[in-house]
PDB file of C-alpha atoms (C1' of nucleotides) in Angstrom:
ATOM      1  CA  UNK A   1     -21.271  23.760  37.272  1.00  0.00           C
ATOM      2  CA  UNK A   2     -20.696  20.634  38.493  1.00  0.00           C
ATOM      3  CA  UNK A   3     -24.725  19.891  39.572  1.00  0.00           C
ATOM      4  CA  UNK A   4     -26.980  17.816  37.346  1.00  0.00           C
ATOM      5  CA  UNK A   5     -30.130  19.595  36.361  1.00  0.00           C
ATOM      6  CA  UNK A   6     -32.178  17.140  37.613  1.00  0.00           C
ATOM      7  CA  UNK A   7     -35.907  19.111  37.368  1.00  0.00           C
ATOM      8  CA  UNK A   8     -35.530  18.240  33.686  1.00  0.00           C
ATOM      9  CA  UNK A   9     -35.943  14.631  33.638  1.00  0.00           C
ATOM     10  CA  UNK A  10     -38.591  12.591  35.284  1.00  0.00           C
ATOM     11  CA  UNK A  11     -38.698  11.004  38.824  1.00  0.00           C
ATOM     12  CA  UNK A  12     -37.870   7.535  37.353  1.00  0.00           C
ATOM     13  CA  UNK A  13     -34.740   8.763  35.521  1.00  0.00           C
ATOM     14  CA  UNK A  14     -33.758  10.288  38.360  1.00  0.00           C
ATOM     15  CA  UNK A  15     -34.518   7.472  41.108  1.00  0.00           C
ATOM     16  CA  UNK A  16     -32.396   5.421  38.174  1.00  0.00           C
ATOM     17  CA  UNK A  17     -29.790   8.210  38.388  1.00  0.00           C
ATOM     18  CA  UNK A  18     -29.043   8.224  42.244  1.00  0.00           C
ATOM     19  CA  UNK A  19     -29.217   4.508  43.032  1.00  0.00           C
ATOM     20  CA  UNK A  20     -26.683   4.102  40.286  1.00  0.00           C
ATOM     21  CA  UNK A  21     -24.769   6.979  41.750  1.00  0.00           C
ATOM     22  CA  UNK A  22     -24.532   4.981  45.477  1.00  0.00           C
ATOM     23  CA  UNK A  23     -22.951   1.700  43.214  1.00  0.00           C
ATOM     24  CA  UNK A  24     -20.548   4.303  41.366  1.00  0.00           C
ATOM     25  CA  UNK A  25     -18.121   3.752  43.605  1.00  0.00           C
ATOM     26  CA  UNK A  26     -16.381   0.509  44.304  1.00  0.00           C
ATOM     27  CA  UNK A  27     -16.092   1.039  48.337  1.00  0.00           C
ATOM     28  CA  UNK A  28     -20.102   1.382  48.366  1.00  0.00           C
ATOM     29  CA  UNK A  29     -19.721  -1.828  46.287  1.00  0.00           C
ATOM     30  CA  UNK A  30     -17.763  -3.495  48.499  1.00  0.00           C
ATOM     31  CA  UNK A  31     -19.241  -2.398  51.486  1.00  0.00           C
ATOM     32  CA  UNK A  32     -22.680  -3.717  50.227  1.00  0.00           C
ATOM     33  CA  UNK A  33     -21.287  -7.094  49.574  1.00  0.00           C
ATOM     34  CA  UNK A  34     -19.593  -7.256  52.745  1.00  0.00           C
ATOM     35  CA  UNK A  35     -22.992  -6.633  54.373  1.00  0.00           C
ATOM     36  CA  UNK A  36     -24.633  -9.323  52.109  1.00  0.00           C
ATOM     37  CA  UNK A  37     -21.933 -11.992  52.916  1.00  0.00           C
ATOM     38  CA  UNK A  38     -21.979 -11.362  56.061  1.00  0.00           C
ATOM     39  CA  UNK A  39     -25.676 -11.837  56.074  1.00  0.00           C
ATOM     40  CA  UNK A  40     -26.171  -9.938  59.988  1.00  0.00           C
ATOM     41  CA  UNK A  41     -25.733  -7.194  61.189  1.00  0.00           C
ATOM     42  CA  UNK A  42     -22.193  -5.936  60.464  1.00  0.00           C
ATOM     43  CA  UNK A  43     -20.690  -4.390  63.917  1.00  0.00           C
ATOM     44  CA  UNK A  44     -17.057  -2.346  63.185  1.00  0.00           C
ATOM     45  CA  UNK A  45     -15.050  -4.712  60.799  1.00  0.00           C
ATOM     46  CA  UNK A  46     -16.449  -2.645  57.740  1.00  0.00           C
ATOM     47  CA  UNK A  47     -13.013  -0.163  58.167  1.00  0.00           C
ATOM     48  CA  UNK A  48     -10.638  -3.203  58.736  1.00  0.00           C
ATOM     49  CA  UNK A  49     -12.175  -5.657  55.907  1.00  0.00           C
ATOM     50  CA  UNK A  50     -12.356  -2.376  53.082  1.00  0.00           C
ATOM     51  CA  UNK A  51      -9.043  -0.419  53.037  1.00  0.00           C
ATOM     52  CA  UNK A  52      -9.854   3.463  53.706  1.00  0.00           C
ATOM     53  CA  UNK A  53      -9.553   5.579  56.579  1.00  0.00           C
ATOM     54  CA  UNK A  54     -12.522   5.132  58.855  1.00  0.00           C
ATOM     55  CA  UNK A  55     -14.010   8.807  58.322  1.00  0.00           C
ATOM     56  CA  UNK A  56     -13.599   7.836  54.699  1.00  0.00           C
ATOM     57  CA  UNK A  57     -16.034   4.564  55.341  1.00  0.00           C
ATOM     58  CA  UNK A  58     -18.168   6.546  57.600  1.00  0.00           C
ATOM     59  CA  UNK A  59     -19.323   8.944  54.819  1.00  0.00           C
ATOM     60  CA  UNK A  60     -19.909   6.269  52.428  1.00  0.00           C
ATOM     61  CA  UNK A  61     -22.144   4.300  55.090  1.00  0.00           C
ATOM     62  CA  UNK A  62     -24.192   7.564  55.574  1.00  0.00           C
ATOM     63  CA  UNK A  63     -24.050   7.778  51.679  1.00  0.00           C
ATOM     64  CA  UNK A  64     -26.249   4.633  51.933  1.00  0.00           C
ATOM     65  CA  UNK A  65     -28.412   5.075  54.540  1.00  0.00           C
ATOM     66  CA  UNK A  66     -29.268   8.141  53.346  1.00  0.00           C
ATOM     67  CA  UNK A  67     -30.914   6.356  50.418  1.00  0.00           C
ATOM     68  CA  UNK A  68     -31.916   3.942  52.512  1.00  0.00           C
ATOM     69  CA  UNK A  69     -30.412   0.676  51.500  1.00  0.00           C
ATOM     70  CA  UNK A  70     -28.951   0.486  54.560  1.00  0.00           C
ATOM     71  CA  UNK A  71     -30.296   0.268  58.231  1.00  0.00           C
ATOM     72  CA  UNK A  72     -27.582   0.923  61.205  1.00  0.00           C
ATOM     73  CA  UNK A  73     -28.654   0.316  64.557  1.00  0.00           C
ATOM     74  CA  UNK A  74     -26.341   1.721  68.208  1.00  0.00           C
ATOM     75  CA  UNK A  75     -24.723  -1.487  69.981  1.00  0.00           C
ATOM     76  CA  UNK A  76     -22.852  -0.417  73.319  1.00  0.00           C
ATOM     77  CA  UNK A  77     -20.252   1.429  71.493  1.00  0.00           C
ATOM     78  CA  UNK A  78     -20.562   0.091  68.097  1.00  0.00           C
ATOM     79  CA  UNK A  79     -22.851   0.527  65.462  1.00  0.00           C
ATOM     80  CA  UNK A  80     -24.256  -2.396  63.404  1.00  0.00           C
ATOM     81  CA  UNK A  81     -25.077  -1.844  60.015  1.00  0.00           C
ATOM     82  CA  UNK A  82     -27.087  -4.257  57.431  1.00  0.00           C
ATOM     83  CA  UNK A  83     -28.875  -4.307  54.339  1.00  0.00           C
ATOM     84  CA  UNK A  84     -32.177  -2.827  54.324  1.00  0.00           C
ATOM     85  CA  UNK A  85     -33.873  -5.510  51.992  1.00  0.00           C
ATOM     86  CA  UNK A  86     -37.091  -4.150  51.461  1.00  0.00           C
ATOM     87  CA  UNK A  87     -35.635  -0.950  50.014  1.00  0.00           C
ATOM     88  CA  UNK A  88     -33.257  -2.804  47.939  1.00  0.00           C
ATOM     89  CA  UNK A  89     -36.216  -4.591  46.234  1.00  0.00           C
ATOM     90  CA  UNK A  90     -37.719  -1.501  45.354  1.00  0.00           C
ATOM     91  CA  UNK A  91     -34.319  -0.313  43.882  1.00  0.00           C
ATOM     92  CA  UNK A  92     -33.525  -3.732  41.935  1.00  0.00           C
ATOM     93  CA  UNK A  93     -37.247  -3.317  40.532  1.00  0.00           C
ATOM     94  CA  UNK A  94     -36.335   0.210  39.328  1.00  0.00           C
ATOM     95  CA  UNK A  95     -32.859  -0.015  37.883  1.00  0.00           C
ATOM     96  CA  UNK A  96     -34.219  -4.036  36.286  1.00  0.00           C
ATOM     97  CA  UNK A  97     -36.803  -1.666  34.667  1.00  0.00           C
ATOM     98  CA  UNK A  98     -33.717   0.097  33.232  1.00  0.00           C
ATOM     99  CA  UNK A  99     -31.944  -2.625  32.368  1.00  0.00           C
ATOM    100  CA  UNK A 100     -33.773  -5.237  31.171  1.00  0.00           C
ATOM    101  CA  UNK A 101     -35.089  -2.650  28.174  1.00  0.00           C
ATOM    102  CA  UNK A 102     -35.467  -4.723  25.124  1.00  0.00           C
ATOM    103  CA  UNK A 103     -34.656  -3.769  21.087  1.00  0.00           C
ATOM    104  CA  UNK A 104     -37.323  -5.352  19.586  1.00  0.00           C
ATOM    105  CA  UNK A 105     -35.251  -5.117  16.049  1.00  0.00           C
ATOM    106  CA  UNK A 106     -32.100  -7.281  17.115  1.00  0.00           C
ATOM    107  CA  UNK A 107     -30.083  -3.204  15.905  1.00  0.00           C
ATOM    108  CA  UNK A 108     -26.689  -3.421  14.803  1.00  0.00           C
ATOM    109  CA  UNK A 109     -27.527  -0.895  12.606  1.00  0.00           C
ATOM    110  CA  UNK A 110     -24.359   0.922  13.277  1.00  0.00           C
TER     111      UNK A 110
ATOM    112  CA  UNK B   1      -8.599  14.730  46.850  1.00  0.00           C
ATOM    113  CA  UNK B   2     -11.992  13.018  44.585  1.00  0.00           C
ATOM    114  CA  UNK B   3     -10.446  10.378  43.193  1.00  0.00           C
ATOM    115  CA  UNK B   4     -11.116   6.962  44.248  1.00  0.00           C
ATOM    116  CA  UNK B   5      -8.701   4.314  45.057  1.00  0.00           C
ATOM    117  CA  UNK B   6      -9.251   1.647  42.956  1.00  0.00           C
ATOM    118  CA  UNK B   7      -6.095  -0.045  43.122  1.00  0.00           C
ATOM    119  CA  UNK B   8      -7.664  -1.454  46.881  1.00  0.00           C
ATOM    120  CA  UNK B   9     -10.454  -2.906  44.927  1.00  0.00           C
ATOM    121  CA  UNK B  10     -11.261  -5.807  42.824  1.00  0.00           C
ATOM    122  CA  UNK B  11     -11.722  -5.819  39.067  1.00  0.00           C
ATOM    123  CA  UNK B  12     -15.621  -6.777  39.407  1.00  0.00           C
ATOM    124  CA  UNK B  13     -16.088  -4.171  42.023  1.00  0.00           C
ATOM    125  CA  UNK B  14     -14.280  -1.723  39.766  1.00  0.00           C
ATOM    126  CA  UNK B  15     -16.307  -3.000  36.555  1.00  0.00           C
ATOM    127  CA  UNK B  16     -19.707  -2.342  38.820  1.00  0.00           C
ATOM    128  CA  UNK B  17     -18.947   0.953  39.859  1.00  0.00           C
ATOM    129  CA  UNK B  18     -18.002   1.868  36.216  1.00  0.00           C
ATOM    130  CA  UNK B  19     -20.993   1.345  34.744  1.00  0.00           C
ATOM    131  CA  UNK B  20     -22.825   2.164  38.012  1.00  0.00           C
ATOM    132  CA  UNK B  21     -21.547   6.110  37.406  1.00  0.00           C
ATOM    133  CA  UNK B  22     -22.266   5.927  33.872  1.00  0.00           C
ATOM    134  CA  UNK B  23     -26.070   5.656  34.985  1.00  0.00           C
ATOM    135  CA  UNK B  24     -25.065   8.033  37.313  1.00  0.00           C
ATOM    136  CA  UNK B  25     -26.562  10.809  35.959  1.00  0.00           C
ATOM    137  CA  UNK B  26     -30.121  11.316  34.721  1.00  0.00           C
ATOM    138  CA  UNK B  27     -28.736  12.837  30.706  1.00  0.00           C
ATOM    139  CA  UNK B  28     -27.230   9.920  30.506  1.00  0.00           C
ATOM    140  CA  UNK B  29     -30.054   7.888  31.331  1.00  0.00           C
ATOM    141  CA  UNK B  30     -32.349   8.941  29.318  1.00  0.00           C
ATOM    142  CA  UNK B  31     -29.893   8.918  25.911  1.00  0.00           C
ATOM    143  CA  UNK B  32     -30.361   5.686  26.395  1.00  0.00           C
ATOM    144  CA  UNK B  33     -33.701   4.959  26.864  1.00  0.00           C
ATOM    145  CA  UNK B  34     -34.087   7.229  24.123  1.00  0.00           C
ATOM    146  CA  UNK B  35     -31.683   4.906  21.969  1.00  0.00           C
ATOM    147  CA  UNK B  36     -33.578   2.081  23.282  1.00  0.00           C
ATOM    148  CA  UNK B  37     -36.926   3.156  22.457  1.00  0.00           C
ATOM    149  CA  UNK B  38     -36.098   4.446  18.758  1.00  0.00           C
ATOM    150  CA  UNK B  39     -34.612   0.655  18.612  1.00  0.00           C
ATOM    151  CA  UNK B  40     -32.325   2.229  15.617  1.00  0.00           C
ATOM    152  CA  UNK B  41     -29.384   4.436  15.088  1.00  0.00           C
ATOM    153  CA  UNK B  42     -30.441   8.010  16.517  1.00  0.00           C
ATOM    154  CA  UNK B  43     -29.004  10.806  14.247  1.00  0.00           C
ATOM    155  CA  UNK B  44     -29.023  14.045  15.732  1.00  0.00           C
ATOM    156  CA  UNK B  45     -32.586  14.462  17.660  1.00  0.00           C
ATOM    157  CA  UNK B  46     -30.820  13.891  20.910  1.00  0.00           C
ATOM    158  CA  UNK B  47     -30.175  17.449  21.560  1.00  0.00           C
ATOM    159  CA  UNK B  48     -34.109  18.303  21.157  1.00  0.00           C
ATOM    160  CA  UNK B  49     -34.947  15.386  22.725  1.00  0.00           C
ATOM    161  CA  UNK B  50     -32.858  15.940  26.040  1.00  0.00           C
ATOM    162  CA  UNK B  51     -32.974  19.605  27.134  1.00  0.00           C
ATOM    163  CA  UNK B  52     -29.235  20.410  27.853  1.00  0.00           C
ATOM    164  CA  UNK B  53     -27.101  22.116  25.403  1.00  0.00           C
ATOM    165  CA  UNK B  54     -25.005  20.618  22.331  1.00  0.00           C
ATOM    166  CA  UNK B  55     -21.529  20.248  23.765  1.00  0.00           C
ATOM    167  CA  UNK B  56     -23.411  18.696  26.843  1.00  0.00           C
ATOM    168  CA  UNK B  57     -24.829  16.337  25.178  1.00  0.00           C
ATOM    169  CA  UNK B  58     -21.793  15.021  23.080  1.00  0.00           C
ATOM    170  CA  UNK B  59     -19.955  14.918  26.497  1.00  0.00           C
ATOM    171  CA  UNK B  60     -22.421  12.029  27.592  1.00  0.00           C
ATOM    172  CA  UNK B  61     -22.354  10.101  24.459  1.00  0.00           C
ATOM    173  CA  UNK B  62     -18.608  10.219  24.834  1.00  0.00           C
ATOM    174  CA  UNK B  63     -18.583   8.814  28.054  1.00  0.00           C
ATOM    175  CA  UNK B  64     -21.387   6.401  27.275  1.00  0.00           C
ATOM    176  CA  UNK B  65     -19.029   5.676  23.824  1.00  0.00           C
ATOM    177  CA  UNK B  66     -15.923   4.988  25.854  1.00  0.00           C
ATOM    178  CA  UNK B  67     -17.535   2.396  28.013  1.00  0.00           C
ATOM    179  CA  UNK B  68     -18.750   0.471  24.956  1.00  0.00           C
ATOM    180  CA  UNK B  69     -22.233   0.738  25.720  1.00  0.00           C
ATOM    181  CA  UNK B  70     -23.030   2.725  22.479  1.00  0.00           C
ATOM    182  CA  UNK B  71     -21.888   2.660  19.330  1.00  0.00           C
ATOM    183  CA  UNK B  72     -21.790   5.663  17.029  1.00  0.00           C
ATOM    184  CA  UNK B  73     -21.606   5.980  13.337  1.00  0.00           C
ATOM    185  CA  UNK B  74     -21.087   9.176  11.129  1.00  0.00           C
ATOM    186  CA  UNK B  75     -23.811   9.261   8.261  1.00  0.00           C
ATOM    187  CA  UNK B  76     -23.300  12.387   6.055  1.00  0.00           C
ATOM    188  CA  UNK B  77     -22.839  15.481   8.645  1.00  0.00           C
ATOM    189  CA  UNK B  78     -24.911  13.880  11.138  1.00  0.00           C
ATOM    190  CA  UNK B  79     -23.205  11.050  13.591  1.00  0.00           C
ATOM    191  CA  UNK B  80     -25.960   8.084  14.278  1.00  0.00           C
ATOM    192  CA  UNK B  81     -25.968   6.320  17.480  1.00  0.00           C
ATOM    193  CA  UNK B  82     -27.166   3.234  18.928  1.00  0.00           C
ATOM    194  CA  UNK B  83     -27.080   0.800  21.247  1.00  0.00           C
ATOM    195  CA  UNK B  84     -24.025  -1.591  21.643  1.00  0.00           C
ATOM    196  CA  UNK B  85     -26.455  -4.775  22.326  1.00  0.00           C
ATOM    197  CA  UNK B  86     -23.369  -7.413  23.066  1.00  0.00           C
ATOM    198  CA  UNK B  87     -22.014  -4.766  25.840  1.00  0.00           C
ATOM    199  CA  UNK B  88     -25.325  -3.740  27.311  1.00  0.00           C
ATOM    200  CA  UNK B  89     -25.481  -8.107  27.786  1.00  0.00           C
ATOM    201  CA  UNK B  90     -22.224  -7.981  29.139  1.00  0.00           C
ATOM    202  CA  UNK B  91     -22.828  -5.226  31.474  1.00  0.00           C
ATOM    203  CA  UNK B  92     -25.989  -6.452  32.464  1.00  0.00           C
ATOM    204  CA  UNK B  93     -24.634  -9.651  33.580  1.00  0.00           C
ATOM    205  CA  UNK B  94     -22.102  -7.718  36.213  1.00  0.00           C
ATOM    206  CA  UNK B  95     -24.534  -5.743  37.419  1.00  0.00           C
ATOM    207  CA  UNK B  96     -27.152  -8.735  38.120  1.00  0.00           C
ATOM    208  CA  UNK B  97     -24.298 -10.216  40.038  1.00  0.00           C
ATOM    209  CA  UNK B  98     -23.750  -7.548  42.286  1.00  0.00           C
ATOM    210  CA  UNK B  99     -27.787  -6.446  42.374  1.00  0.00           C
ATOM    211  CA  UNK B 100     -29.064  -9.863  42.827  1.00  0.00           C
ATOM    212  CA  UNK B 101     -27.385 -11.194  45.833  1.00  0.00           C
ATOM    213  CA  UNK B 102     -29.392 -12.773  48.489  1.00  0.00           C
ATOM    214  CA  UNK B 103     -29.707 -13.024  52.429  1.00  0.00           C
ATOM    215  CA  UNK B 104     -29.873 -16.123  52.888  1.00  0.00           C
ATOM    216  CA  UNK B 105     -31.362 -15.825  56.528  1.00  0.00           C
ATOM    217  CA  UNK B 106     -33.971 -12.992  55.898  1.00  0.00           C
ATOM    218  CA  UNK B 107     -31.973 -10.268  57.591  1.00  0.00           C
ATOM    219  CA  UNK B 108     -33.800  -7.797  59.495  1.00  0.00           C
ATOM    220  CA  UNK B 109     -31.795  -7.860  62.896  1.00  0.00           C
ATOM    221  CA  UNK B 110     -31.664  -3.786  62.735  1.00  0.00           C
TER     222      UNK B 110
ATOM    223  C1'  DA C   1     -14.441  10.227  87.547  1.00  0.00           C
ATOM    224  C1'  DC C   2     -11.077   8.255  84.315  1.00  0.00           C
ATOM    225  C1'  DT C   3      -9.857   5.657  80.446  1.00  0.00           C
ATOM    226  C1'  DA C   4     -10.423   3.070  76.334  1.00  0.00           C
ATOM    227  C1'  DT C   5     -13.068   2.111  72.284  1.00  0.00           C
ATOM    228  C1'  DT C   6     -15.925   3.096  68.477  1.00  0.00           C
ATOM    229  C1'  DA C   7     -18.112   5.859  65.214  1.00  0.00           C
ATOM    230  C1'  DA C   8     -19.633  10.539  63.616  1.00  0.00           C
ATOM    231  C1'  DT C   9     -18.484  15.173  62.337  1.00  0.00           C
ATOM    232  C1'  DC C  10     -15.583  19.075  60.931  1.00  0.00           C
ATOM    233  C1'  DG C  11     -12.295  21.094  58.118  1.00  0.00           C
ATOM    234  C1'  DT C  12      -9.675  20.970  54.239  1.00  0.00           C
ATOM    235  C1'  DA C  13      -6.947  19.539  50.080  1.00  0.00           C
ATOM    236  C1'  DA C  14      -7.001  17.323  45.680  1.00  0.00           C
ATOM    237  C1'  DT C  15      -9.528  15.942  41.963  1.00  0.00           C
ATOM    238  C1'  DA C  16     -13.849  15.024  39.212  1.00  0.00           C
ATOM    239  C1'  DT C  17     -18.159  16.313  37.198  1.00  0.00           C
ATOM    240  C1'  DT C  18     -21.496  19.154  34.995  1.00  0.00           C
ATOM    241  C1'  DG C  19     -22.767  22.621  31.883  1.00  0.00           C
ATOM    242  C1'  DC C  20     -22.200  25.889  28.356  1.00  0.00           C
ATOM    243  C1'  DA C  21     -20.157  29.637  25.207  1.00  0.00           C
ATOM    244  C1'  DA C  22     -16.957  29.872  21.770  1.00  0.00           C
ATOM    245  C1'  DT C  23     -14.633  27.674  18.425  1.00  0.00           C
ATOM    246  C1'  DA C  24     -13.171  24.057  15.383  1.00  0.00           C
ATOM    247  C1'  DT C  25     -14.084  20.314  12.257  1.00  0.00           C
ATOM    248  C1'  DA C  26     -16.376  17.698   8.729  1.00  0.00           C
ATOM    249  C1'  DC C  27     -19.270  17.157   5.159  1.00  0.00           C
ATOM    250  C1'  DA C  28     -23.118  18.362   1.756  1.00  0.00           C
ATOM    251  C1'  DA C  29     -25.266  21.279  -1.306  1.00  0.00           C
ATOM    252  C1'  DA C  30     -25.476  25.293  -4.095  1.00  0.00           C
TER     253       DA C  30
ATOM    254  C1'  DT D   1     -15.455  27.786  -3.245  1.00  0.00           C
ATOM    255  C1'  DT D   2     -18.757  29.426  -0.283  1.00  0.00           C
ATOM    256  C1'  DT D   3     -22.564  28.505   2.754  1.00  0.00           C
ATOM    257  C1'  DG D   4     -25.148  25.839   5.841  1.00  0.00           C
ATOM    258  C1'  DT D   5     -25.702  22.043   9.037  1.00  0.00           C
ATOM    259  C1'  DA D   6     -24.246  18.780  12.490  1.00  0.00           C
ATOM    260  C1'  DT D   7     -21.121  17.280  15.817  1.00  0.00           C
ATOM    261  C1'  DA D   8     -16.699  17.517  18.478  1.00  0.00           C
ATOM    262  C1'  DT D   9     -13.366  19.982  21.153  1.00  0.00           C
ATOM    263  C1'  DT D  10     -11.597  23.613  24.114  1.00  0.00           C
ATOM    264  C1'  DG D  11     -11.705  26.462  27.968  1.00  0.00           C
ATOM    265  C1'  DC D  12     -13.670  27.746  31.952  1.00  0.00           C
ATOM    266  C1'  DA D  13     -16.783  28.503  36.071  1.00  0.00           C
ATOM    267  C1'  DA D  14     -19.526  26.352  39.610  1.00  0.00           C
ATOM    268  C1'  DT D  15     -20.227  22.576  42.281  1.00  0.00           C
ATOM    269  C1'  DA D  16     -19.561  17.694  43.877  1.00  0.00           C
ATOM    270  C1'  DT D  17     -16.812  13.886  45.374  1.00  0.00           C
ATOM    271  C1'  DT D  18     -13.202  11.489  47.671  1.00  0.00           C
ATOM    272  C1'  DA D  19     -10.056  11.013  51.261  1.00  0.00           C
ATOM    273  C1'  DC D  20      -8.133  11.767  55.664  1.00  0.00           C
ATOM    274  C1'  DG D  21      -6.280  14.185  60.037  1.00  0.00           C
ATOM    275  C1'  DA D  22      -8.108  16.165  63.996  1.00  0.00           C
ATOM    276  C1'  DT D  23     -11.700  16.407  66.917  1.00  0.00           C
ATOM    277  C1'  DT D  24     -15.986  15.310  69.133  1.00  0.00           C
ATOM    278  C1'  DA D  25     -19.620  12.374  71.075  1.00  0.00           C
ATOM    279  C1'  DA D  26     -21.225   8.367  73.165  1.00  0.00           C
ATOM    280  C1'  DT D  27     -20.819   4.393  75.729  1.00  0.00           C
ATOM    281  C1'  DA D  28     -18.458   0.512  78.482  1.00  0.00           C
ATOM    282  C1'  DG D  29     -15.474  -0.974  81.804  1.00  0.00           C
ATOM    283  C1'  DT D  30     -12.467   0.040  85.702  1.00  0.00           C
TER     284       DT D  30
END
DNA sequence: ACTATTAATCGTAATATTGCAATATACAAA
DNA sequence: TTTGTATATTGCAATATTACGATTAATAGT
């Protein structure tokens, strides 16, 4: 089927779910740490600095924006993109939640 | 053509997306906080636990098996799984890398 | 107005993912 | 050896994702 039954599992699974989606890909990855290095507002290098067509970049920009990490704002003809870091707070505090889980027994039973 | 082009990327960003898709989707999420919270091998309540059929189910733990991040061991007719702690480390440390950056100027020119 | 530049959108092809029914496999107990 | 139980595999349908060429939209400069 191809879609995730998502009404099954709670909002918190699948908050975890869909900010892990937007890092499942390593352009979104890249594209992220471009905007991080860069440390501004990014303004039309992102298709010259990653390696895909720029339709191909375009959709993975609105990928992110439409979760929100991102914030693009029109320049003249340009548009300058860069990290929204108030929502990627809120995402580090939800997938951290996720990760940072703890056995309490140190396991290996397997 | 939904495959991505990894060869244009570099191992770390390859390694974060990766494991980024394996929390990709919210089954496979909550096998593991399921794992997590039992803190011990899990034999065989997964199914009941998560509502999504049998063969479902054993497609995630392969996927989740495959990446290292669980470990699974058959006892009897029933297979017991748990966490692979030294991987989830491992994993955990890429991720931080990439989820952890920081602006060093505090952004906001959007 | 015309042209160049930049980015978004549309359309489409190739491939991946999700989910499950049906079946197979593996082992334990009777 | 048959029967039951638990998990894996196969096959398939529905949908999603990735990528890009072609086009469109929007603005700047001439």
């Amino acid at each position: 089927m191809g879609l995730a039954k998502t009404e099954i599992f709670s909002d918190q699974q699948n908050a975890i779910a869909s900010f892990s989606k937007a890092f499942g890909h390593p352009a979104r990855v890249a594209i992220l740490q471009h905007l991080f290095k860069l440390d501004t507002c990014v303004c039309g290098d992102l298709v010259s600095e990653i390696g895909l067509a720029q339709p191909t970049i375009s959709q993975h920009l609105k990928e992110l924006k439409l979760l929100g990490l991102i914030k693009g704002n029109v320049e003249g003809t340009s548009v300058c993109y860069c990290i929204n870091i108030e929502k990627w707070q809120e995402m580090k505090e939800i997938l951290n939640s996720f990760l940072n889980q703890d056995l309490t027994s140190q396991g290996d039973c397997c």
